[in-house]
Amino acid sequence: MRPTDPPRTYRVKSFGCQMNVYDGERMAELLGAQGMTAAGEGDKADLVVLNTCHIREKATEKVYSDIGRIVKDWDRDDGSSPMIAVAGCVAQAEGEEIMARAPSVKVVVGPQAYHRLPEMVAEAAAGRRATETDMPAEAKFAALPRRRKTGPSAFLTIQEGCDKFCTYCVVPYTRGAELSRPFADLVDEARLLVEGGAREITLLGQNVNAWAGEDAKGRAVGLAGLAEALAGLADLKRIRYTTSHPADMDEALIAAHGTNAKLMPFLHLPVQAGSDRVLKAMNRSHTADGYLKLLERFRAARPDIALSGDFIVGFPGETDAEFEDTLRLIDAVGYAQAFSFKYSARPGTPAASMDGQVPASVMDERLQRLQAALGRDQLAFNKASVGKTCEVLVERKGKHPGQWLGKSPWLQSVHFTGEAAIGDLVLVELVEAGPNSLSARLAPRDQA
Ligand code: SAH
Ligand code: SF4
Ligand code: F3S
């Protein structure tokens, strides 16, 4: 391919959160609709879309090293060069800087503008570098092609953006204000996903439980109402949602965990820290105790619910004693899994200029202790599952002949050997637990 030839093959590489994974799938569909084909594994693509994440400094640095690697690996001796497009949250936050620093980048497109990717690629092929970082997300979804075939577990973005402005976080700046997609569009897209093979749908949003809309009868509904409507799709067997914010929880969603049988017993509810002073400085709008009380209500509605969270260690000013509060909160909850991060100062966020930035060595030590506690609880949760009979949604083949991999209702990875196919919901007995997965054997159907 010469620089002026329109690209024929593409590769989309997504980093960061599940919403970026969803966006990456939609970009691939857009390029496919233009007649481009996905580059095979190991093949060099004419167009590489880097769908980037800005959340921590490391994530951002990765973009520049990836650009360097793509250019270096392009060893066609016809004088051509690869076309690189940078999409996602780094594009939104640092688009101009990327254009200035990386001449091989021909397209910069923000997360709310990627429906324009095909025309921007065409412009770039005609020799004009193209940038689009406008924020009107409304236009985007309407302009995307219809969904096609998917795997058994699919993502569906229902809500975008964030109005919470936690003092450490870039998302309100990279994704813009909170916006809910319309109810009818979501039911339509879910139906297409199910027709395309999805048996499980994970509803996505930066604040997914802030989703609000009007149902077919014009009644105001929240996430619980949407999940109820989706449960009406016969071939859809499981509904999940992520990520929730404690401030947007309502009684209807809590109750739905007890009444909507397709809503899986799993809740990812980030807390970030266990000290009320730190939570306040983070602008989290909840206390540690308020968070724990919320979890109690979920457990009352669905006693077997598995809990997950996000944590940041070393927020500016965090003392040893305040860090201990986080460990105490972890002990009180007993998480089934969790994500934890060292605080990363992000340009333009209020926390970046706060006093008391914590030294890296202290953050390292805190993260290690935190992860030890979380790892201990995750293993304990998995071990407590041994002996249970449950359904597993088969997602792919395992490494060994006849082996299958899938997920339990509690989002644990489960492997088993036997008669099954991708997309099946099979009944298994969990027989052995490790820190990150469980082994199982097929259970006779009449045990259900
Ligand atoms: N909207 C979601 C997820 C946001 S990003 C929420 O509010 O929970 C995912 C996680 O990244 C956050 O929950 C937080 O734990 C972490 N994170 C965000 N900004 C960070 C920063 N500057 N440094 C370290 N971790 C960060
Ligand atoms: Fe970031 Fe806070 Fe919004 Fe989550 S709620 S995206 S952590 S600002
Ligand atoms: Fe990263 Fe943007 Fe998601 S910053 S975590 S890709 S919303």
CSV table of C-alpha atoms and ligand atoms in Angstrom, one decimal:
chain,number,residue,atom,x,y,z
A,1,MET,CA,0.0,0.0,0.0
A,2,ARG,CA,1.3,3.5,-0.9
A,3,PRO,CA,0.5,6.3,1.5
A,4,THR,CA,-2.2,7.4,-1.0
A,5,ASP,CA,-3.9,4.0,-1.5
A,6,PRO,CA,-7.0,3.5,0.6
A,7,PRO,CA,-6.3,0.8,3.2
A,8,ARG,CA,-7.8,-2.6,2.4
A,9,THR,CA,-7.1,-4.4,5.7
A,10,TYR,CA,-7.5,-3.1,9.3
A,11,ARG,CA,-6.8,-4.0,12.9
A,12,VAL,CA,-8.4,-2.4,15.9
A,13,LYS,CA,-6.5,-2.7,19.2
A,14,SER,CA,-8.5,-1.6,22.2
A,15,PHE,CA,-7.1,-0.7,25.6
A,16,GLY,CA,-8.7,0.3,28.9
A,17,CYS,CA,-12.3,-0.4,29.9
A,18,GLN,CA,-15.0,-2.6,28.5
A,19,MET,CA,-16.6,0.5,26.9
A,20,ASN,CA,-13.5,0.8,24.7
A,21,VAL,CA,-13.9,-2.9,23.8
A,22,TYR,CA,-17.5,-2.1,22.7
A,23,ASP,CA,-16.3,1.0,20.8
A,24,GLY,CA,-13.6,-1.1,19.1
A,25,GLU,CA,-16.2,-3.7,17.9
A,26,ARG,CA,-18.3,-0.9,16.5
A,27,MET,CA,-15.3,0.7,14.7
A,28,ALA,CA,-14.5,-2.7,13.2
A,29,GLU,CA,-18.1,-3.0,12.0
A,30,LEU,CA,-17.9,0.5,10.4
A,31,LEU,CA,-14.7,-0.4,8.6
A,32,GLY,CA,-16.2,-3.7,7.5
A,33,ALA,CA,-19.2,-1.9,6.1
A,34,GLN,CA,-16.8,0.0,3.9
A,35,GLY,CA,-15.5,-3.3,2.4
A,36,MET,CA,-12.3,-3.5,4.4
A,37,THR,CA,-11.4,-6.8,5.9
A,38,ALA,CA,-9.8,-7.6,9.3
A,39,ALA,CA,-6.1,-8.4,9.0
A,40,GLY,CA,-5.4,-12.0,9.9
A,41,GLU,CA,-3.4,-12.8,13.1
A,42,GLY,CA,0.3,-12.0,12.5
A,43,ASP,CA,-0.5,-10.1,9.2
A,44,LYS,CA,0.3,-6.5,8.9
A,45,ALA,CA,-2.8,-4.3,8.6
A,46,ASP,CA,-2.9,-1.4,6.2
A,47,LEU,CA,-4.7,0.6,8.9
A,48,VAL,CA,-4.1,0.2,12.6
A,49,VAL,CA,-6.6,1.8,14.9
A,50,LEU,CA,-5.3,2.3,18.4
A,51,ASN,CA,-8.3,2.6,20.7
A,52,THR,CA,-6.6,4.2,23.7
A,53,CYS,CA,-7.1,4.7,27.4
A,54,HIS,CA,-6.1,7.8,29.4
A,55,ILE,CA,-6.9,6.6,32.9
A,56,ARG,CA,-3.4,6.2,34.2
A,57,GLU,CA,-0.1,7.5,33.0
A,58,LYS,CA,1.2,4.1,32.0
A,59,ALA,CA,-1.8,3.6,29.8
A,60,THR,CA,-1.0,6.8,27.9
A,61,GLU,CA,2.7,6.0,27.5
A,62,LYS,CA,1.7,2.8,25.9
A,63,VAL,CA,0.2,4.6,22.9
A,64,TYR,CA,3.5,6.2,21.9
A,65,SER,CA,5.4,2.9,22.3
A,66,ASP,CA,2.8,1.1,20.2
A,67,ILE,CA,3.0,3.8,17.5
A,68,GLY,CA,6.8,3.4,17.4
A,69,ARG,CA,6.5,-0.4,17.1
A,70,ILE,CA,3.9,-0.4,14.3
A,71,VAL,CA,6.2,2.0,12.3
A,72,LYS,CA,9.3,-0.1,13.0
A,73,ASP,CA,7.6,-3.4,12.1
A,74,TRP,CA,6.3,-2.1,8.7
A,75,ASP,CA,9.1,-3.5,6.5
A,76,ARG,CA,7.4,-3.3,3.0
A,77,ASP,CA,10.0,-2.0,0.6
A,78,ASP,CA,7.6,-0.3,-1.7
A,79,GLY,CA,8.0,3.1,-0.1
A,80,SER,CA,4.7,2.8,1.7
A,81,SER,CA,3.8,3.4,5.3
A,82,PRO,CA,1.1,2.1,7.6
A,83,MET,CA,-1.9,4.3,8.3
A,84,ILE,CA,-2.3,4.8,12.1
A,85,ALA,CA,-5.5,6.1,13.6
A,86,VAL,CA,-5.6,7.0,17.3
A,87,ALA,CA,-9.0,6.7,18.8
A,88,GLY,CA,-10.4,6.6,22.4
A,89,CYS,CA,-9.6,8.7,25.4
A,90,VAL,CA,-6.0,9.6,24.7
A,91,ALA,CA,-7.2,10.9,21.3
A,92,GLN,CA,-9.7,13.1,23.1
A,93,ALA,CA,-7.3,14.4,25.7
A,94,GLU,CA,-4.1,14.7,23.7
A,95,GLY,CA,-5.1,14.7,20.1
A,96,GLU,CA,-3.2,17.8,19.1
A,97,GLU,CA,-0.1,16.7,20.9
A,98,ILE,CA,-0.2,13.3,19.2
A,99,MET,CA,-0.5,14.9,15.8
A,100,ALA,CA,2.5,17.0,16.5
A,101,ARG,CA,4.6,14.3,18.1
A,102,ALA,CA,3.8,11.3,15.8
A,103,PRO,CA,3.8,12.2,12.1
A,104,SER,CA,2.8,8.6,11.3
A,105,VAL,CA,-0.6,9.2,12.9
A,106,LYS,CA,-3.0,10.3,10.2
A,107,VAL,CA,-6.3,10.2,12.0
A,108,VAL,CA,-7.2,11.3,15.6
A,109,VAL,CA,-10.8,10.5,16.6
A,110,GLY,CA,-12.4,10.9,20.0
A,111,PRO,CA,-14.8,8.4,21.6
A,112,GLN,CA,-17.9,10.4,20.7
A,113,ALA,CA,-17.0,10.9,17.1
A,114,TYR,CA,-15.8,7.6,15.8
A,115,HIS,CA,-18.9,7.1,13.6
A,116,ARG,CA,-16.9,9.4,11.3
A,117,LEU,CA,-13.9,7.1,11.1
A,118,PRO,CA,-14.5,5.8,7.5
A,119,GLU,CA,-14.6,9.3,6.0
A,120,MET,CA,-11.6,10.4,8.0
A,121,VAL,CA,-9.6,7.4,6.8
A,122,ALA,CA,-10.6,8.3,3.2
A,123,GLU,CA,-9.3,11.9,3.8
A,124,ALA,CA,-6.1,10.6,5.2
A,125,ALA,CA,-5.7,8.3,2.2
A,126,ALA,CA,-6.1,11.4,0.1
A,127,GLY,CA,-3.2,13.0,2.0
A,128,ARG,CA,-5.0,15.1,4.5
A,129,ARG,CA,-4.5,14.2,8.2
A,130,ALA,CA,-7.9,14.3,10.0
A,131,THR,CA,-8.8,15.2,13.6
A,132,GLU,CA,-12.3,15.0,15.2
A,133,THR,CA,-12.8,15.3,18.9
A,134,ASP,CA,-16.2,16.9,19.1
A,135,MET,CA,-18.5,15.6,21.9
A,136,PRO,CA,-22.1,15.2,20.6
A,137,ALA,CA,-22.5,11.5,21.5
A,138,GLU,CA,-26.2,11.6,20.3
A,139,ALA,CA,-25.2,11.5,16.7
A,140,LYS,CA,-22.8,8.6,17.0
A,141,PHE,CA,-25.0,5.6,17.8
A,142,ALA,CA,-27.6,6.6,15.1
A,143,ALA,CA,-24.8,6.6,12.5
A,144,LEU,CA,-23.4,3.1,13.3
A,145,PRO,CA,-24.2,0.0,11.2
A,146,ARG,CA,-26.5,-2.7,12.5
A,147,ARG,CA,-24.9,-5.3,14.8
A,148,ARG,CA,-23.8,-8.6,13.3
A,149,LYS,CA,-22.7,-11.9,14.7
A,150,THR,CA,-21.3,-11.9,18.2
A,151,GLY,CA,-19.9,-14.4,20.7
A,152,PRO,CA,-22.1,-15.8,23.5
A,153,SER,CA,-21.2,-12.9,25.8
A,154,ALA,CA,-21.7,-9.5,24.3
A,155,PHE,CA,-21.3,-5.9,25.5
A,156,LEU,CA,-23.9,-3.2,25.0
A,157,THR,CA,-23.1,0.4,25.9
A,158,ILE,CA,-26.3,2.0,27.3
A,159,GLN,CA,-24.9,5.0,29.1
A,160,GLU,CA,-21.8,7.2,28.5
A,161,GLY,CA,-20.0,9.9,30.2
A,162,CYS,CA,-19.6,11.0,33.8
A,163,ASP,CA,-20.8,14.1,35.8
A,164,LYS,CA,-19.2,12.9,39.1
A,165,PHE,CA,-15.8,14.5,38.7
A,166,CYS,CA,-13.9,12.4,41.2
A,167,THR,CA,-10.8,14.6,41.8
A,168,TYR,CA,-8.3,12.0,40.4
A,169,CYS,CA,-10.2,11.0,37.2
A,170,VAL,CA,-10.0,12.1,33.6
A,171,VAL,CA,-13.1,10.3,32.4
A,172,PRO,CA,-15.5,13.3,32.8
A,173,TYR,CA,-13.1,15.2,30.4
A,174,THR,CA,-12.5,12.4,27.9
A,175,ARG,CA,-16.0,11.0,27.7
A,176,GLY,CA,-18.1,14.1,28.4
A,177,ALA,CA,-21.4,14.5,30.3
A,178,GLU,CA,-23.7,11.6,31.3
A,179,LEU,CA,-25.9,10.5,28.5
A,180,SER,CA,-28.4,7.7,28.4
A,181,ARG,CA,-29.2,5.9,25.1
A,182,PRO,CA,-33.0,5.6,24.4
A,183,PHE,CA,-34.8,2.5,25.7
A,184,ALA,CA,-36.2,1.4,22.3
A,185,ASP,CA,-32.7,1.6,20.6
A,186,LEU,CA,-31.3,-0.6,23.4
A,187,VAL,CA,-34.0,-3.2,23.2
A,188,ASP,CA,-33.4,-3.3,19.4
A,189,GLU,CA,-29.7,-3.6,19.7
A,190,ALA,CA,-30.0,-6.3,22.3
A,191,ARG,CA,-32.4,-8.2,20.1
A,192,LEU,CA,-29.9,-8.1,17.2
A,193,LEU,CA,-27.1,-9.3,19.6
A,194,VAL,CA,-29.2,-12.2,20.7
A,195,GLU,CA,-30.1,-13.0,17.1
A,196,GLY,CA,-26.4,-12.9,16.4
A,197,GLY,CA,-25.6,-15.5,19.0
A,198,ALA,CA,-25.4,-13.6,22.4
A,199,ARG,CA,-26.7,-15.5,25.4
A,200,GLU,CA,-25.4,-13.0,27.9
A,201,ILE,CA,-25.4,-9.2,27.6
A,202,THR,CA,-23.3,-7.0,29.8
A,203,LEU,CA,-24.8,-3.5,29.9
A,204,LEU,CA,-22.1,-0.9,30.0
A,205,GLY,CA,-21.7,2.7,31.2
A,206,GLN,CA,-19.2,4.8,33.0
A,207,ASN,CA,-22.0,5.2,35.5
A,208,VAL,CA,-24.3,2.4,34.2
A,209,ASN,CA,-26.8,2.7,37.0
A,210,ALA,CA,-27.4,6.4,36.2
A,211,TRP,CA,-29.1,5.2,33.0
A,212,ALA,CA,-32.6,6.6,32.7
A,213,GLY,CA,-35.2,6.4,30.0
A,214,GLU,CA,-38.8,5.9,29.0
A,215,ASP,CA,-40.2,2.5,28.3
A,216,ALA,CA,-42.5,1.6,25.4
A,217,LYS,CA,-45.5,2.9,27.4
A,218,GLY,CA,-43.8,6.2,28.1
A,219,ARG,CA,-43.2,5.4,31.8
A,220,ALA,CA,-39.9,6.6,33.4
A,221,VAL,CA,-37.6,3.6,34.0
A,222,GLY,CA,-34.1,3.1,35.4
A,223,LEU,CA,-31.7,0.2,34.9
A,224,ALA,CA,-34.0,-2.2,36.7
A,225,GLY,CA,-36.8,-1.5,34.2
A,226,LEU,CA,-34.4,-1.9,31.2
A,227,ALA,CA,-33.1,-5.2,32.6
A,228,GLU,CA,-36.7,-6.4,33.0
A,229,ALA,CA,-37.5,-5.5,29.4
A,230,LEU,CA,-34.4,-7.4,28.2
A,231,ALA,CA,-35.3,-10.4,30.3
A,232,GLY,CA,-38.3,-10.7,28.0
A,233,LEU,CA,-35.9,-11.8,25.1
A,234,ALA,CA,-36.3,-15.6,25.4
A,235,ASP,CA,-32.9,-16.6,24.1
A,236,LEU,CA,-31.1,-14.1,26.3
A,237,LYS,CA,-30.2,-16.0,29.4
A,238,ARG,CA,-28.0,-13.7,31.5
A,239,ILE,CA,-27.9,-9.9,32.1
A,240,ARG,CA,-25.0,-8.1,33.8
A,241,TYR,CA,-24.1,-4.5,34.2
A,242,THR,CA,-21.0,-2.5,34.9
A,243,THR,CA,-19.7,0.0,36.3
A,244,SER,CA,-22.1,1.3,38.9
A,245,HIS,CA,-21.6,4.3,41.2
A,246,PRO,CA,-22.9,4.2,44.8
A,247,ALA,CA,-24.7,7.6,44.5
A,248,ASP,CA,-26.8,6.3,41.6
A,249,MET,CA,-28.2,3.2,43.3
A,250,ASP,CA,-31.9,2.9,43.6
A,251,GLU,CA,-34.2,0.5,45.4
A,252,ALA,CA,-35.6,-0.9,42.2
A,253,LEU,CA,-32.2,-2.2,41.0
A,254,ILE,CA,-31.5,-3.7,44.4
A,255,ALA,CA,-34.9,-5.4,44.4
A,256,ALA,CA,-34.4,-6.6,40.8
A,257,HIS,CA,-31.6,-8.8,42.1
A,258,GLY,CA,-34.2,-10.7,44.0
A,259,THR,CA,-36.9,-10.9,41.3
A,260,ASN,CA,-35.2,-10.8,37.8
A,261,ALA,CA,-33.9,-14.4,37.4
A,262,LYS,CA,-31.7,-13.4,34.5
A,263,LEU,CA,-29.9,-10.7,36.4
A,264,MET,CA,-26.7,-12.4,37.5
A,265,PRO,CA,-25.7,-12.4,41.2
A,266,PHE,CA,-22.7,-10.1,40.8
A,267,LEU,CA,-22.1,-6.4,41.6
A,268,HIS,CA,-19.1,-4.4,40.7
A,269,LEU,CA,-19.3,-1.3,42.9
A,270,PRO,CA,-16.1,0.7,43.2
A,271,VAL,CA,-15.3,2.3,46.5
A,272,GLN,CA,-11.7,3.5,46.0
A,273,ALA,CA,-10.8,3.9,49.7
A,274,GLY,CA,-12.0,3.1,53.2
A,275,SER,CA,-11.2,6.5,54.9
A,276,ASP,CA,-14.0,9.1,54.9
A,277,ARG,CA,-11.5,11.9,54.8
A,278,VAL,CA,-9.9,10.4,51.6
A,279,LEU,CA,-13.3,9.7,50.1
A,280,LYS,CA,-14.2,13.3,50.6
A,281,ALA,CA,-11.0,14.6,49.1
A,282,MET,CA,-11.7,12.3,46.1
A,283,ASN,CA,-15.2,13.8,45.8
A,284,ARG,CA,-16.7,10.4,46.0
A,285,SER,CA,-20.0,11.6,47.6
A,286,HIS,CA,-20.3,8.5,49.8
A,287,THR,CA,-18.8,7.4,53.1
A,288,ALA,CA,-17.3,4.0,53.9
A,289,ASP,CA,-20.2,3.2,56.1
A,290,GLY,CA,-22.8,4.3,53.5
A,291,TYR,CA,-21.1,2.0,51.0
A,292,LEU,CA,-21.2,-1.0,53.4
A,293,LYS,CA,-24.9,-0.3,54.2
A,294,LEU,CA,-25.6,-0.3,50.4
A,295,LEU,CA,-23.9,-3.7,50.0
A,296,GLU,CA,-26.0,-5.1,52.9
A,297,ARG,CA,-29.2,-4.2,51.0
A,298,PHE,CA,-27.9,-6.1,48.0
A,299,ARG,CA,-27.1,-9.0,50.1
A,300,ALA,CA,-30.5,-8.9,51.7
A,301,ALA,CA,-32.1,-9.0,48.2
A,302,ARG,CA,-29.7,-11.7,46.8
A,303,PRO,CA,-27.8,-13.5,49.6
A,304,ASP,CA,-25.3,-15.2,47.2
A,305,ILE,CA,-24.4,-12.0,45.4
A,306,ALA,CA,-20.7,-11.8,44.6
A,307,LEU,CA,-19.1,-8.4,45.2
A,308,SER,CA,-16.3,-6.6,43.3
A,309,GLY,CA,-14.7,-3.2,43.7
A,310,ASP,CA,-12.0,-0.8,42.5
A,311,PHE,CA,-9.4,0.6,44.8
A,312,ILE,CA,-6.8,3.4,44.6
A,313,VAL,CA,-3.8,3.4,47.0
A,314,GLY,CA,-1.7,6.5,47.6
A,315,PHE,CA,-4.2,9.2,46.9
A,316,PRO,CA,-2.5,12.6,47.8
A,317,GLY,CA,-2.4,12.9,51.6
A,318,GLU,CA,-3.4,9.3,52.3
A,319,THR,CA,-1.7,8.4,55.7
A,320,ASP,CA,-0.8,4.9,56.9
A,321,ALA,CA,-3.8,5.0,59.2
A,322,GLU,CA,-6.1,6.0,56.4
A,323,PHE,CA,-4.7,3.2,54.3
A,324,GLU,CA,-5.5,0.8,57.1
A,325,ASP,CA,-9.1,1.9,56.9
A,326,THR,CA,-9.2,0.6,53.3
A,327,LEU,CA,-7.8,-2.8,54.6
A,328,ARG,CA,-10.5,-2.8,57.2
A,329,LEU,CA,-13.2,-2.1,54.7
A,330,ILE,CA,-11.9,-5.0,52.6
A,331,ASP,CA,-12.1,-7.3,55.6
A,332,ALA,CA,-15.7,-6.2,56.2
A,333,VAL,CA,-16.9,-6.9,52.7
A,334,GLY,CA,-15.2,-10.1,51.6
A,335,TYR,CA,-14.8,-9.4,47.9
A,336,ALA,CA,-15.1,-12.1,45.3
A,337,GLN,CA,-12.7,-10.1,43.1
A,338,ALA,CA,-11.4,-6.5,42.7
A,339,PHE,CA,-9.2,-4.2,40.8
A,340,SER,CA,-6.6,-2.1,42.5
A,341,PHE,CA,-4.3,0.7,41.3
A,342,LYS,CA,-1.6,3.0,42.4
A,343,TYR,CA,-2.8,6.6,42.3
A,344,SER,CA,-1.6,8.2,39.1
A,345,ALA,CA,-1.6,12.0,38.8
A,346,ARG,CA,-3.4,13.1,35.7
A,347,PRO,CA,-2.8,16.5,34.1
A,348,GLY,CA,-5.7,18.8,34.6
A,349,THR,CA,-7.4,16.9,37.5
A,350,PRO,CA,-7.7,18.7,40.9
A,351,ALA,CA,-5.9,15.9,42.7
A,352,ALA,CA,-2.8,16.3,40.6
A,353,SER,CA,-2.0,19.6,42.3
A,354,MET,CA,-3.0,18.6,45.8
A,355,ASP,CA,-0.4,18.6,48.6
A,356,GLY,CA,1.0,15.4,50.0
A,357,GLN,CA,1.7,13.4,46.9
A,358,VAL,CA,2.7,9.9,48.1
A,359,PRO,CA,6.1,8.5,47.2
A,360,ALA,CA,6.2,5.6,44.8
A,361,SER,CA,7.8,3.3,47.3
A,362,VAL,CA,5.0,3.8,49.8
A,363,MET,CA,2.4,3.2,47.1
A,364,ASP,CA,4.2,0.0,46.0
A,365,GLU,CA,4.1,-1.3,49.6
A,366,ARG,CA,0.4,-0.4,50.1
A,367,LEU,CA,-0.6,-1.9,46.8
A,368,GLN,CA,1.2,-5.2,47.7
A,369,ARG,CA,-0.6,-5.4,51.1
A,370,LEU,CA,-4.0,-4.5,49.5
A,371,GLN,CA,-3.6,-7.1,46.7
A,372,ALA,CA,-2.6,-9.7,49.3
A,373,ALA,CA,-5.8,-9.1,51.2
A,374,LEU,CA,-7.9,-9.1,48.0
A,375,GLY,CA,-6.2,-12.2,46.7
A,376,ARG,CA,-6.9,-14.0,50.0
A,377,ASP,CA,-10.6,-13.1,49.8
A,378,GLN,CA,-10.9,-14.1,46.2
A,379,LEU,CA,-9.4,-17.5,46.9
A,380,ALA,CA,-11.7,-17.9,49.9
A,381,PHE,CA,-14.7,-17.0,47.8
A,382,ASN,CA,-13.7,-19.5,45.1
A,383,LYS,CA,-13.1,-22.2,47.7
A,384,ALA,CA,-16.5,-21.6,49.3
A,385,SER,CA,-18.0,-22.3,45.9
A,386,VAL,CA,-16.7,-25.8,45.7
A,387,GLY,CA,-19.5,-28.3,45.9
A,388,LYS,CA,-22.0,-25.9,44.4
A,389,THR,CA,-24.0,-26.9,41.3
A,390,CYS,CA,-24.4,-24.0,38.9
A,391,GLU,CA,-24.8,-23.1,35.3
A,392,VAL,CA,-21.8,-22.2,33.2
A,393,LEU,CA,-22.0,-20.2,30.0
A,394,VAL,CA,-19.5,-21.8,27.6
A,395,GLU,CA,-17.4,-19.1,25.9
A,396,ARG,CA,-14.5,-20.9,24.3
A,397,LYS,CA,-12.5,-24.1,24.0
A,398,GLY,CA,-9.8,-24.8,26.6
A,399,LYS,CA,-6.1,-25.7,26.1
A,400,HIS,CA,-6.7,-29.4,26.5
A,401,PRO,CA,-8.7,-31.7,24.2
A,402,GLY,CA,-12.4,-31.7,25.1
A,403,GLN,CA,-12.0,-28.9,27.6
A,404,TRP,CA,-14.3,-25.9,27.7
A,405,LEU,CA,-14.0,-22.5,29.4
A,406,GLY,CA,-16.9,-20.4,30.6
A,407,LYS,CA,-18.2,-18.3,33.5
A,408,SER,CA,-20.3,-19.1,36.6
A,409,PRO,CA,-23.2,-16.9,37.6
A,410,TRP,CA,-20.7,-15.2,40.0
A,411,LEU,CA,-18.3,-14.3,37.1
A,412,GLN,CA,-15.7,-16.9,38.0
A,413,SER,CA,-13.8,-18.6,35.2
A,414,VAL,CA,-14.7,-22.3,35.1
A,415,HIS,CA,-13.2,-25.1,33.1
A,416,PHE,CA,-14.5,-28.6,32.5
A,417,THR,CA,-14.2,-31.5,30.1
A,418,GLY,CA,-17.1,-33.1,28.3
A,419,GLU,CA,-19.9,-32.8,25.8
A,420,ALA,CA,-20.7,-29.1,25.2
A,421,ALA,CA,-20.5,-26.3,22.6
A,422,ILE,CA,-19.8,-22.6,22.6
A,423,GLY,CA,-22.9,-20.7,23.7
A,424,ASP,CA,-24.3,-23.6,25.8
A,425,LEU,CA,-25.5,-23.1,29.3
A,426,VAL,CA,-24.4,-26.3,31.0
A,427,LEU,CA,-25.0,-27.4,34.5
A,428,VAL,CA,-21.8,-28.3,36.4
A,429,GLU,CA,-20.6,-29.1,39.8
A,430,LEU,CA,-17.7,-27.0,41.0
A,431,VAL,CA,-15.0,-29.4,42.2
A,432,GLU,CA,-11.7,-27.5,42.8
A,433,ALA,CA,-10.8,-23.9,43.3
A,434,GLY,CA,-7.7,-21.9,42.5
A,435,PRO,CA,-7.1,-18.1,42.9
A,436,ASN,CA,-8.3,-17.3,39.4
A,437,SER,CA,-10.5,-20.2,38.2
A,438,LEU,CA,-12.4,-23.3,39.2
A,439,SER,CA,-12.5,-26.7,37.7
A,440,ALA,CA,-15.9,-28.5,37.3
A,441,ARG,CA,-17.6,-31.6,36.1
A,442,LEU,CA,-20.8,-31.9,34.1
A,443,ALA,CA,-23.7,-32.5,36.5
A,444,PRO,CA,-26.7,-34.7,35.5
A,445,ARG,CA,-29.5,-32.4,34.4
A,446,ASP,CA,-32.0,-33.6,37.0
A,447,GLN,CA,-29.9,-31.9,39.7
A,448,ALA,CA,-31.1,-28.4,38.6
B,1,SAH,N1,-16.8,5.0,36.3
B,1,SAH,C1,-16.2,3.9,37.0
B,1,SAH,C2,-14.8,3.5,36.5
B,1,SAH,C3,-13.8,4.6,36.2
B,1,SAH,S1,-12.2,4.1,35.7
B,1,SAH,C4,-16.2,4.3,38.5
B,1,SAH,O1,-16.4,5.3,38.9
B,1,SAH,O2,-15.9,3.4,39.2
B,1,SAH,C5,-11.8,2.6,36.6
B,1,SAH,C6,-11.0,2.7,37.8
B,1,SAH,O3,-9.8,3.3,37.5
B,1,SAH,C7,-11.6,3.6,38.9
B,1,SAH,O4,-12.7,3.0,39.6
B,1,SAH,C8,-10.4,3.9,39.7
B,1,SAH,O5,-10.2,2.9,40.7
B,1,SAH,C9,-9.3,3.8,38.7
B,1,SAH,N2,-8.7,5.1,38.5
B,1,SAH,C10,-9.3,6.2,37.9
B,1,SAH,N3,-8.5,7.3,37.9
B,1,SAH,C11,-7.3,6.9,38.4
B,1,SAH,C12,-6.1,7.5,38.7
B,1,SAH,N4,-5.9,8.8,38.3
B,1,SAH,N5,-5.1,6.8,39.3
B,1,SAH,C13,-5.3,5.5,39.6
B,1,SAH,N6,-6.4,4.8,39.4
B,1,SAH,C14,-7.4,5.5,38.8
B,2,SF4,FE1,-14.1,8.7,37.1
B,2,SF4,FE2,-15.4,9.0,39.4
B,2,SF4,FE3,-16.7,9.3,37.0
B,2,SF4,FE4,-15.9,6.9,37.9
B,2,SF4,S1,-17.4,8.2,38.9
B,2,SF4,S2,-15.6,7.8,35.8
B,2,SF4,S3,-14.0,7.3,38.9
B,2,SF4,S4,-15.1,10.6,37.8
B,3,F3S,FE1,-9.7,4.4,29.9
B,3,F3S,FE2,-11.4,6.0,28.7
B,3,F3S,FE3,-12.3,3.7,29.6
B,3,F3S,S1,-9.8,6.6,30.0
B,3,F3S,S2,-10.9,3.4,31.4
B,3,F3S,S3,-10.8,4.0,28.0
B,3,F3S,S4,-13.4,5.6,29.7
